[in-house]
mmCIF file of C-alpha atoms in Angstrom:
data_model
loop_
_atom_site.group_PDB
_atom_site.id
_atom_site.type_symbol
_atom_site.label_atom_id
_atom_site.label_comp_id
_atom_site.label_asym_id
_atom_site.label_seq_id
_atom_site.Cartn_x
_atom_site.Cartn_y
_atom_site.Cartn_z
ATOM 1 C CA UNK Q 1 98.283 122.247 88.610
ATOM 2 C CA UNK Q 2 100.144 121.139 91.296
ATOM 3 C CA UNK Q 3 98.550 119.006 94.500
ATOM 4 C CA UNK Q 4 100.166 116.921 97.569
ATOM 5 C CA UNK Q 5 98.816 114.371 99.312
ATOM 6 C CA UNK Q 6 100.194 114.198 103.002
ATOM 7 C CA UNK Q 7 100.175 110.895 105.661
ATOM 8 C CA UNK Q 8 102.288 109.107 108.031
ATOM 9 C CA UNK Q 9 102.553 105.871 105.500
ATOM 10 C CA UNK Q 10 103.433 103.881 108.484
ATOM 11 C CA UNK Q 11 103.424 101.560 106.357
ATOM 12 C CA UNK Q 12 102.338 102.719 103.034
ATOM 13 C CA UNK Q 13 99.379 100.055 101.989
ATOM 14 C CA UNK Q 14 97.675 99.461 99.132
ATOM 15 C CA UNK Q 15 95.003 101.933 99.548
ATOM 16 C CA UNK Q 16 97.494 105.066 99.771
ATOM 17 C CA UNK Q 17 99.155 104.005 96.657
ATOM 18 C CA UNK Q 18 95.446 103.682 94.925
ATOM 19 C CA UNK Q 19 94.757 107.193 95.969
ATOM 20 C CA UNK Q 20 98.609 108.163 94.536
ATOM 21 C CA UNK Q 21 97.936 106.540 91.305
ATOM 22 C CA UNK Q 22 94.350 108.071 90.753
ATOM 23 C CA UNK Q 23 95.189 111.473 92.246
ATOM 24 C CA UNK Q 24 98.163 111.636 89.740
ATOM 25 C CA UNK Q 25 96.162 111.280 86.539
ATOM 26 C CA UNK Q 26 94.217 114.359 88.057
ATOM 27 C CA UNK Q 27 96.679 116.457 88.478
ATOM 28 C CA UNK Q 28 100.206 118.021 86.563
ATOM 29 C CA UNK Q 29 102.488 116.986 89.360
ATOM 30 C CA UNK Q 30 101.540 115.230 92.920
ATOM 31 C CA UNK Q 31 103.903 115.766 95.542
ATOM 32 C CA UNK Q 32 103.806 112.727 98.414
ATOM 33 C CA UNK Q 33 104.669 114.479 101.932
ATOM 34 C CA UNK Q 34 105.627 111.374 104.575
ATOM 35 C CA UNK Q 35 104.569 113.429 107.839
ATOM 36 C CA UNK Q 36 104.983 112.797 111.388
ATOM 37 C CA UNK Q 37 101.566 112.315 113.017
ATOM 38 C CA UNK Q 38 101.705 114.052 116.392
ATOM 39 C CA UNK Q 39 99.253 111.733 117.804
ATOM 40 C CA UNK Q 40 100.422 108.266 116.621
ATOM 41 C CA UNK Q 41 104.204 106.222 117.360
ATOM 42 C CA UNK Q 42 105.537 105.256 114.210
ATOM 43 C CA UNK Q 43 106.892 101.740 114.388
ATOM 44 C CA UNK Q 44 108.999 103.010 110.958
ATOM 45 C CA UNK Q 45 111.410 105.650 110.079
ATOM 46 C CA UNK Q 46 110.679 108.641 108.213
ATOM 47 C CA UNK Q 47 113.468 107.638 105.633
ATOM 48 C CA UNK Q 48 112.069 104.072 105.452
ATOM 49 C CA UNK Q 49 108.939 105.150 104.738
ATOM 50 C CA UNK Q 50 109.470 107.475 102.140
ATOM 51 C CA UNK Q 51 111.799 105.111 100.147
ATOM 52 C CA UNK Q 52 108.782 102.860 100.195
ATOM 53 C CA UNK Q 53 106.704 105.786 98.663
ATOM 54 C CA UNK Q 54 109.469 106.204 96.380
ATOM 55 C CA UNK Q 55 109.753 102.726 95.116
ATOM 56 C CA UNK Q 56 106.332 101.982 94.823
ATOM 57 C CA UNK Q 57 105.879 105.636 92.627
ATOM 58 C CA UNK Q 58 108.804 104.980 90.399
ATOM 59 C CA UNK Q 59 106.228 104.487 87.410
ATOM 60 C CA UNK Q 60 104.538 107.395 88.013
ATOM 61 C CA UNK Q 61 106.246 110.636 86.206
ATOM 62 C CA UNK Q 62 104.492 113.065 87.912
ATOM 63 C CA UNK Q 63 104.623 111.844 91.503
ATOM 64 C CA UNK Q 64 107.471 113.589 93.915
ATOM 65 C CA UNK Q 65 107.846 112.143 97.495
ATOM 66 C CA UNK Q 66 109.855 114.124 100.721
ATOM 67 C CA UNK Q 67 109.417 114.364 103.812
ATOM 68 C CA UNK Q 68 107.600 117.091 105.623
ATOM 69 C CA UNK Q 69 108.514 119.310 108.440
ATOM 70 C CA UNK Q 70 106.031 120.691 110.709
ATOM 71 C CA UNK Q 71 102.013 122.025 108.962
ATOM 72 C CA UNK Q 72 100.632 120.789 106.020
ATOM 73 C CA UNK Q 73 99.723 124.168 105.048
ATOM 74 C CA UNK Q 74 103.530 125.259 105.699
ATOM 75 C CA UNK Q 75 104.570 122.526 103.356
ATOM 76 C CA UNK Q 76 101.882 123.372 101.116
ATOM 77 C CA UNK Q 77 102.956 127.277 100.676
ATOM 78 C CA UNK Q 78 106.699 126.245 100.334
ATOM 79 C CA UNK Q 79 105.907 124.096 97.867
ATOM 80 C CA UNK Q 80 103.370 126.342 96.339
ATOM 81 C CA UNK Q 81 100.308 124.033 96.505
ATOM 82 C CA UNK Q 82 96.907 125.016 96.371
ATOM 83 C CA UNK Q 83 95.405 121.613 96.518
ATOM 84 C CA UNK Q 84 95.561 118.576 99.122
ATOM 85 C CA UNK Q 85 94.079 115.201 98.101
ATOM 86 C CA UNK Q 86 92.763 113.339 101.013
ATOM 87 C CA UNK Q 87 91.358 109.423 100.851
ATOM 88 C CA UNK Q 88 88.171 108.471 102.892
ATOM 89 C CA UNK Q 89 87.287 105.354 103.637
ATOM 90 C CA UNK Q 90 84.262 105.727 106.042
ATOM 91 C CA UNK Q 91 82.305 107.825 108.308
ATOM 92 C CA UNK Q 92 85.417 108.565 110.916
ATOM 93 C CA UNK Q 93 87.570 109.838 107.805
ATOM 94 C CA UNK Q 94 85.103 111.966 106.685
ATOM 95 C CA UNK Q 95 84.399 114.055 109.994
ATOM 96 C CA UNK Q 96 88.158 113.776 110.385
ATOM 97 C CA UNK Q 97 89.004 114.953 106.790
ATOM 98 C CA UNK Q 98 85.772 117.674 106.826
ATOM 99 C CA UNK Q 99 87.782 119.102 110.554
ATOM 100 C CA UNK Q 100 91.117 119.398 108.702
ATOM 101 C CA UNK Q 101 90.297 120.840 105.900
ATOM 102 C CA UNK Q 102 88.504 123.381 107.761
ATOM 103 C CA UNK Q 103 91.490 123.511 109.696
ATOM 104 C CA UNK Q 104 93.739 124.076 106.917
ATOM 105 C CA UNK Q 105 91.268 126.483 105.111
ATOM 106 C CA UNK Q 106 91.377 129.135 108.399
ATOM 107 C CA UNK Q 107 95.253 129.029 108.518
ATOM 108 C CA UNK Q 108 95.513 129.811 104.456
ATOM 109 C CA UNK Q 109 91.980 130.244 102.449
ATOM 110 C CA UNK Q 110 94.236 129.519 99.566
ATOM 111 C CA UNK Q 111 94.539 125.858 99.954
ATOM 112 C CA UNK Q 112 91.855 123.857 98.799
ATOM 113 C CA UNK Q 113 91.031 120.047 99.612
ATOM 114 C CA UNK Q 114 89.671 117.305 97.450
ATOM 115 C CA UNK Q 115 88.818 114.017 98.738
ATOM 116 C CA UNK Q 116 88.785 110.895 96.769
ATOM 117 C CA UNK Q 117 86.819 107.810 98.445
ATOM 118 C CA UNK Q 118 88.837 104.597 98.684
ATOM 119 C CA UNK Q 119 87.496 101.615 96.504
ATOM 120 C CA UNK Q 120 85.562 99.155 98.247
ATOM 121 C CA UNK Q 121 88.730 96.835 97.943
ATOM 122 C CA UNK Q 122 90.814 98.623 99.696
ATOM 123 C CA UNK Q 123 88.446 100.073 102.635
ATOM 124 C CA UNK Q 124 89.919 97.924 105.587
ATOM 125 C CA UNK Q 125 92.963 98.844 104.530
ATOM 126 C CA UNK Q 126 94.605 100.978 107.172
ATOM 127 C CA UNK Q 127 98.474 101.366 108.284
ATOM 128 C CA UNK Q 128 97.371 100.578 112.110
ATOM 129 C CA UNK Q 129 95.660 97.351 110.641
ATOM 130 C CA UNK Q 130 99.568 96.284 108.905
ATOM 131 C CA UNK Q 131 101.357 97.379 111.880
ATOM 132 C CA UNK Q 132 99.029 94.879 114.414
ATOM 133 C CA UNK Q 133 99.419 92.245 111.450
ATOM 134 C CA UNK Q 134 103.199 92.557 111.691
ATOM 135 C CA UNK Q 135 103.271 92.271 115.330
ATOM 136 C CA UNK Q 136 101.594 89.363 115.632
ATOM 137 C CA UNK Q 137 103.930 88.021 112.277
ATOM 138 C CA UNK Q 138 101.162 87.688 110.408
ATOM 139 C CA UNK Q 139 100.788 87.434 106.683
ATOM 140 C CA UNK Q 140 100.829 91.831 105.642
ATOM 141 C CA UNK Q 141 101.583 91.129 101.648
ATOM 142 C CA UNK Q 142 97.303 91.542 100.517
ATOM 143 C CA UNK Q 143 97.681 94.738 102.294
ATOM 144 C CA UNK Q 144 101.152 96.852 101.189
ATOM 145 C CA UNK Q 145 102.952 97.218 97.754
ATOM 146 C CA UNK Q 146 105.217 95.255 96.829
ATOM 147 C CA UNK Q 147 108.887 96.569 98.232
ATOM 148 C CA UNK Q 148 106.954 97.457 101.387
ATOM 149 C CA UNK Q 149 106.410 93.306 101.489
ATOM 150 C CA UNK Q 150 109.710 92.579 99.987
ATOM 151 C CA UNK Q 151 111.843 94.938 102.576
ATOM 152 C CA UNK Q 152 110.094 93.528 105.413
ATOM 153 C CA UNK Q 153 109.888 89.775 104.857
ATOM 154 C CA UNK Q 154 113.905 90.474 104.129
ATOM 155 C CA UNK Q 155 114.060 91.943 107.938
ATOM 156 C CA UNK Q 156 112.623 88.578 109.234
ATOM 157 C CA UNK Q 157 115.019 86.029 107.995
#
């Protein structure tokens, strides 16, 4: 069975790539879709971010990351995908995930969603979090993989 598992990754942290990892032993293949989110700036390209994704997958077989153009669900029928892994990591992700999977469900009832809750390591771990760190130059390497640290300490010297 195929699934995809869909965010902005701006940057990709720690916690997406924990919900990659563990959502690919669940499933045949994972697809990774790098989306634009309509309601946030990204401070990083598209391409950037997905050759992040890309990197920090490489030792995962069964993980695929693109880009995605426009819905979720449109992505998901193109790609014939039935399932979308989410990651919660508190109260505001759940009534968040619970509206867009309900969301999702009206515009194709054949899409379903699964939601895997973030370890308690990784629960502060969010891309707006890295994105104040880096603007203030503080230390971001607890928080993102290890080319996302690499590519970006590079950039400063």
């Amino acid at each position: 069975m195929r699934a995809a598992f869909c965010g902005s990754f701006d940057p990709p942290t720690l916690g997406h790539l924990d919900i990659i990892e563990r959502a690919s032993t669940l499933f045949d293949e994972l697809i990774v879709l790098v989306a634009t989110n309509s309601s946030k700036s990204s401070m990083f390209s598209m391409e950037q971010r997905l050759a992040w994704l890309r990197e920090a997958c490489q030792d995962l077989p069964n993980v695929t990351c693109k880009i995605q153009k426009g819905l979720i669900v449109q992505a998901c029928q193109e790609h014939e995908i039935h399932v979308l892994v989410r990651g919660i990591r508190n109260e505001q992700d759940c009534a968040y995930e619970q509206n867009m999977a309900f969301m999702n469900a009206y515009l194709d009832p054949n899409i379903e969603t699964i939601c895997l809750f973030t370890k308690p390591e990784y629960d502060l771990f969010s891309s707006s979090n890295v994105r104040e760190l880096l603007k203030y130059h503080q230390n971001i390497q607890p928080f993102v993989p290890a080319c996302v640290f690499k590519s970006l300490e590079k950039e400063r010297t």
